[in-house]
PDB file of C-alpha atoms in Angstrom:
ATOM      1  CA  MET A   1      14.499  62.490 -22.591  1.00 55.00           C
ATOM      2  CA  SER A   2      13.656  58.917 -22.338  1.00 55.00           C
ATOM      3  CA  SER A   3      12.162  57.336 -19.227  1.00 61.00           C
ATOM      4  CA  ARG A   4      14.097  54.095 -19.772  1.00 63.00           C
ATOM      5  CA  ARG A   5      16.074  52.775 -16.928  1.00 60.00           C
ATOM      6  CA  PRO A   6      19.762  52.375 -17.502  1.00 55.00           C
ATOM      7  CA  SER A   7      20.742  48.841 -18.284  1.00 59.00           C
ATOM      8  CA  HIS A   8      23.242  47.663 -15.661  1.00 56.00           C
ATOM      9  CA  PRO A   9      23.808  44.390 -13.975  1.00 54.00           C
ATOM     10  CA  SER A  10      21.432  43.425 -11.219  1.00 54.00           C
ATOM     11  CA  HIS A  11      22.625  43.541  -7.665  1.00 57.00           C
ATOM     12  CA  ARG A  12      20.774  40.363  -6.731  1.00 56.00           C
ATOM     13  CA  ASN A  13      22.742  37.559  -5.127  1.00 54.00           C
ATOM     14  CA  PRO A  14      22.874  34.682  -7.669  1.00 53.00           C
ATOM     15  CA  ARG A  15      22.841  32.122  -4.845  1.00 53.00           C
ATOM     16  CA  ARG A  16      19.650  33.485  -3.293  1.00 54.00           C
ATOM     17  CA  PHE A  17      17.328  32.147  -5.976  1.00 56.00           C
ATOM     18  CA  PRO A  18      18.472  28.549  -5.731  1.00 65.00           C
ATOM     19  CA  SER A  19      18.117  28.715  -1.935  1.00 60.00           C
ATOM     20  CA  ALA A  20      14.532  29.928  -2.322  1.00 60.00           C
ATOM     21  CA  CYS A  21      13.866  27.077  -4.765  1.00 54.00           C
ATOM     22  CA  TYR A  22      15.243  24.489  -2.332  1.00 57.00           C
ATOM     23  CA  LEU A  23      13.127  25.956   0.445  1.00 59.00           C
ATOM     24  CA  LEU A  24      10.043  25.811  -1.735  1.00 59.00           C
ATOM     25  CA  VAL A  25      10.790  22.189  -2.762  1.00 59.00           C
ATOM     26  CA  LEU A  26      11.388  21.234   0.799  1.00 56.00           C
ATOM     27  CA  THR A  27       8.127  22.784   1.983  1.00 62.00           C
ATOM     28  CA  LEU A  28       6.137  21.003  -0.752  1.00 61.00           C
ATOM     29  CA  ALA A  29       7.774  17.692   0.064  1.00 58.00           C
ATOM     30  CA  LEU A  30       6.866  18.091   3.736  1.00 57.00           C
ATOM     31  CA  LEU A  31       3.258  18.888   2.786  1.00 61.00           C
ATOM     32  CA  VAL A  32       3.052  15.746   0.588  1.00 57.00           C
ATOM     33  CA  VAL A  33       4.566  13.527   3.343  1.00 54.00           C
ATOM     34  CA  SER A  34       2.199  15.032   5.896  1.00 53.00           C
ATOM     35  CA  ALA A  35      -0.844  14.404   3.655  1.00 54.00           C
ATOM     36  CA  ALA A  36       0.306  10.823   3.010  1.00 52.00           C
ATOM     37  CA  ALA A  37       0.785  10.254   6.728  1.00 51.00           C
ATOM     38  CA  LYS A  38      -2.722  11.463   7.460  1.00 52.00           C
ATOM     39  CA  SER A  39      -4.280   9.310   4.765  1.00 50.00           C
ATOM     40  CA  SER A  40      -2.391   6.199   5.825  1.00 54.00           C
ATOM     41  CA  ARG A  41      -4.052   6.330   9.275  1.00 60.00           C
ATOM     42  CA  ARG A  42      -7.315   5.434   7.617  1.00 72.00           C
ATOM     43  CA  PRO A  43      -7.944   1.716   7.693  1.00 73.00           C
ATOM     44  CA  ILE A  44      -8.090  -0.106   4.415  1.00 79.00           C
ATOM     45  CA  SER A  45     -11.648  -0.232   3.083  1.00 84.00           C
ATOM     46  CA  ASP A  46     -13.505  -3.284   1.924  1.00 84.00           C
ATOM     47  CA  ASN A  47     -13.519  -1.797  -1.567  1.00 90.00           C
ATOM     48  CA  GLU A  48      -9.695  -1.472  -1.523  1.00 90.00           C
ATOM     49  CA  ILE A  49      -9.381  -5.028  -0.354  1.00 89.00           C
ATOM     50  CA  ARG A  50     -11.655  -6.226  -3.138  1.00 91.00           C
ATOM     51  CA  GLN A  51      -9.666  -4.282  -5.764  1.00 94.00           C
ATOM     52  CA  LYS A  52      -6.381  -5.686  -4.518  1.00 93.00           C
ATOM     53  CA  LYS A  53      -7.858  -9.160  -4.400  1.00 93.00           C
ATOM     54  CA  GLU A  54      -8.960  -8.898  -8.021  1.00 96.00           C
ATOM     55  CA  ALA A  55      -5.412  -7.823  -9.002  1.00 96.00           C
ATOM     56  CA  CYS A  56      -4.065 -10.841  -7.140  1.00 96.00           C
ATOM     57  CA  TYR A  57      -6.549 -13.173  -8.946  1.00 95.00           C
ATOM     58  CA  THR A  58      -5.293 -11.715 -12.263  1.00 95.00           C
ATOM     59  CA  ASP A  59      -1.661 -12.329 -11.229  1.00 95.00           C
ATOM     60  CA  VAL A  60      -2.456 -15.949 -10.198  1.00 95.00           C
ATOM     61  CA  GLU A  61      -4.429 -16.624 -13.395  1.00 94.00           C
ATOM     62  CA  ASN A  62      -1.539 -15.216 -15.436  1.00 94.00           C
ATOM     63  CA  GLY A  63       0.863 -17.723 -13.828  1.00 92.00           C
ATOM     64  CA  LEU A  64       2.853 -15.240 -11.851  1.00 92.00           C
ATOM     65  CA  TRP A  65       2.469 -17.382  -8.654  1.00 91.00           C
ATOM     66  CA  GLY A  66       3.389 -20.720 -10.275  1.00 91.00           C
ATOM     67  CA  TRP A  67       1.431 -23.732 -11.534  1.00 90.00           C
ATOM     68  CA  VAL A  68       0.549 -24.892  -8.044  1.00 91.00           C
ATOM     69  CA  CYS A  69      -1.687 -21.835  -7.643  1.00 92.00           C
ATOM     70  CA  ARG A  70      -3.671 -22.829 -10.728  1.00 89.00           C
ATOM     71  CA  TYR A  71      -4.090 -26.494  -9.663  1.00 89.00           C
ATOM     72  CA  SER A  72      -7.430 -26.107  -7.952  1.00 91.00           C
ATOM     73  CA  PRO A  73      -9.855 -23.358  -6.763  1.00 93.00           C
ATOM     74  CA  THR A  74      -8.668 -23.883  -3.133  1.00 92.00           C
ATOM     75  CA  GLU A  75      -4.974 -23.564  -4.101  1.00 93.00           C
ATOM     76  CA  LYS A  76      -5.835 -20.488  -6.089  1.00 94.00           C
ATOM     77  CA  GLU A  77      -7.599 -18.974  -3.059  1.00 93.00           C
ATOM     78  CA  ASN A  78      -4.635 -19.723  -0.820  1.00 93.00           C
ATOM     79  CA  CYS A  79      -2.283 -18.043  -3.324  1.00 94.00           C
ATOM     80  CA  VAL A  80      -4.567 -15.012  -3.657  1.00 95.00           C
ATOM     81  CA  LEU A  81      -4.727 -14.609   0.163  1.00 94.00           C
ATOM     82  CA  ARG A  82      -0.897 -14.921   0.313  1.00 94.00           C
ATOM     83  CA  CYS A  83      -0.611 -12.333  -2.486  1.00 95.00           C
ATOM     84  CA  LEU A  84      -3.040  -9.952  -0.773  1.00 94.00           C
ATOM     85  CA  SER A  85      -1.173  -9.939   2.530  1.00 93.00           C
ATOM     86  CA  PRO A  86       1.686 -12.337   3.257  1.00 94.00           C
ATOM     87  CA  GLU A  87       1.801 -11.271   6.873  1.00 93.00           C
ATOM     88  CA  CYS A  88      -1.856 -11.871   7.498  1.00 94.00           C
ATOM     89  CA  TYR A  89      -1.763 -15.148   5.568  1.00 94.00           C
ATOM     90  CA  ASP A  90       1.132 -16.460   7.667  1.00 94.00           C
ATOM     91  CA  LEU A  91      -0.602 -15.330  10.849  1.00 93.00           C
ATOM     92  CA  ILE A  92      -4.072 -16.769  10.071  1.00 93.00           C
ATOM     93  CA  TYR A  93      -3.511 -19.629   7.556  1.00 92.00           C
ATOM     94  CA  GLY A  94       0.227 -20.226   7.742  1.00 86.00           C
ATOM     95  CA  GLY A  95       0.331 -23.560   9.498  1.00 87.00           C
ATOM     96  CA  ASP A  96      -3.073 -24.736   8.291  1.00 89.00           C
ATOM     97  CA  PRO A  97      -4.004 -23.511   4.751  1.00 90.00           C
ATOM     98  CA  LEU A  98      -7.446 -23.956   3.374  1.00 89.00           C
ATOM     99  CA  GLU A  99      -8.215 -27.537   2.206  1.00 90.00           C
ATOM    100  CA  GLU A 100     -10.280 -28.649  -0.753  1.00 90.00           C
ATOM    101  CA  GLY A 101     -13.938 -27.691  -0.197  1.00 86.00           C
ATOM    102  CA  GLU A 102     -13.234 -25.938   3.132  1.00 87.00           C
ATOM    103  CA  LEU A 103     -15.114 -22.770   3.909  1.00 86.00           C
ATOM    104  CA  ASP A 104     -13.751 -21.189   7.148  1.00 88.00           C
ATOM    105  CA  TYR A 105     -15.794 -18.137   7.964  1.00 92.00           C
ATOM    106  CA  VAL A 106     -13.968 -17.486  11.255  1.00 94.00           C
ATOM    107  CA  ARG A 107     -10.538 -17.375   9.750  1.00 93.00           C
ATOM    108  CA  SER A 108     -11.860 -15.367   6.864  1.00 92.00           C
ATOM    109  CA  GLN A 109     -12.974 -12.697   9.332  1.00 93.00           C
ATOM    110  CA  GLU A 110      -9.727 -12.916  11.243  1.00 93.00           C
ATOM    111  CA  TYR A 111      -7.819 -12.367   8.003  1.00 92.00           C
ATOM    112  CA  LYS A 112      -9.944  -9.353   7.088  1.00 90.00           C
ATOM    113  CA  TYR A 113      -9.431  -7.914  10.642  1.00 90.00           C
ATOM    114  CA  CYS A 114      -5.670  -8.482  10.287  1.00 92.00           C
ATOM    115  CA  MET A 115      -5.613  -6.565   6.999  1.00 88.00           C
ATOM    116  CA  HIS A 116      -7.345  -3.570   8.593  1.00 84.00           C
ATOM    117  CA  LYS A 117      -4.908  -3.569  11.495  1.00 83.00           C
ATOM    118  CA  LEU A 118      -1.818  -4.067   9.399  1.00 77.00           C
ATOM    119  CA  LYS A 119      -2.811  -0.978   7.408  1.00 64.00           C
ATOM    120  CA  ASP A 120      -2.598   0.928  10.820  1.00 53.00           C
ATOM    121  CA  HIS A 121       0.700  -0.801  11.632  1.00 50.00           C
ATOM    122  CA  ILE A 122      -0.775  -2.321  14.774  1.00 46.00           C
ATOM    123  CA  VAL A 123       0.513  -5.645  15.933  1.00 43.00           C
ATOM    124  CA  VAL A 124      -2.272  -8.211  15.807  1.00 43.00           C
ATOM    125  CA  LYS A 125      -2.551 -11.024  18.194  1.00 47.00           C
ATOM    126  CA  VAL A 126      -5.243 -13.444  17.056  1.00 43.00           C
ATOM    127  CA  VAL A 127      -6.524 -16.135  19.393  1.00 39.00           C
ATOM    128  CA  LYS A 128      -7.089 -19.205  17.269  1.00 43.00           C
ATOM    129  CA  SER A 129     -10.060 -21.362  18.188  1.00 41.00           C
TER     130      SER A 129
END
């Protein structure tokens, strides 16, 4: 006598497996979204800003922002700042872009502050001097 089980069709519900898969996929998606939401609360770091700025310099130098952005170092800087964060550029420099030879430490710090706050999705009100 053989101890083999008789081969007969399974009594499992064929729709049960796909439902379990959908539940698993949904759970994993929620975990990923939750993890992303937690990490997005962290303000952007100076290193991340530096990396994004380098990528913007590359784009400007490759002509992706037009010939005006390659006209002078100051125009290049304005384009890079606009590339890095259009919202912060408009808020800080929008009506008064950097001029040739101008070094504006105060607006530079305001821009950096704006980038940190935009990462947190906080509305920034900057008092211009």
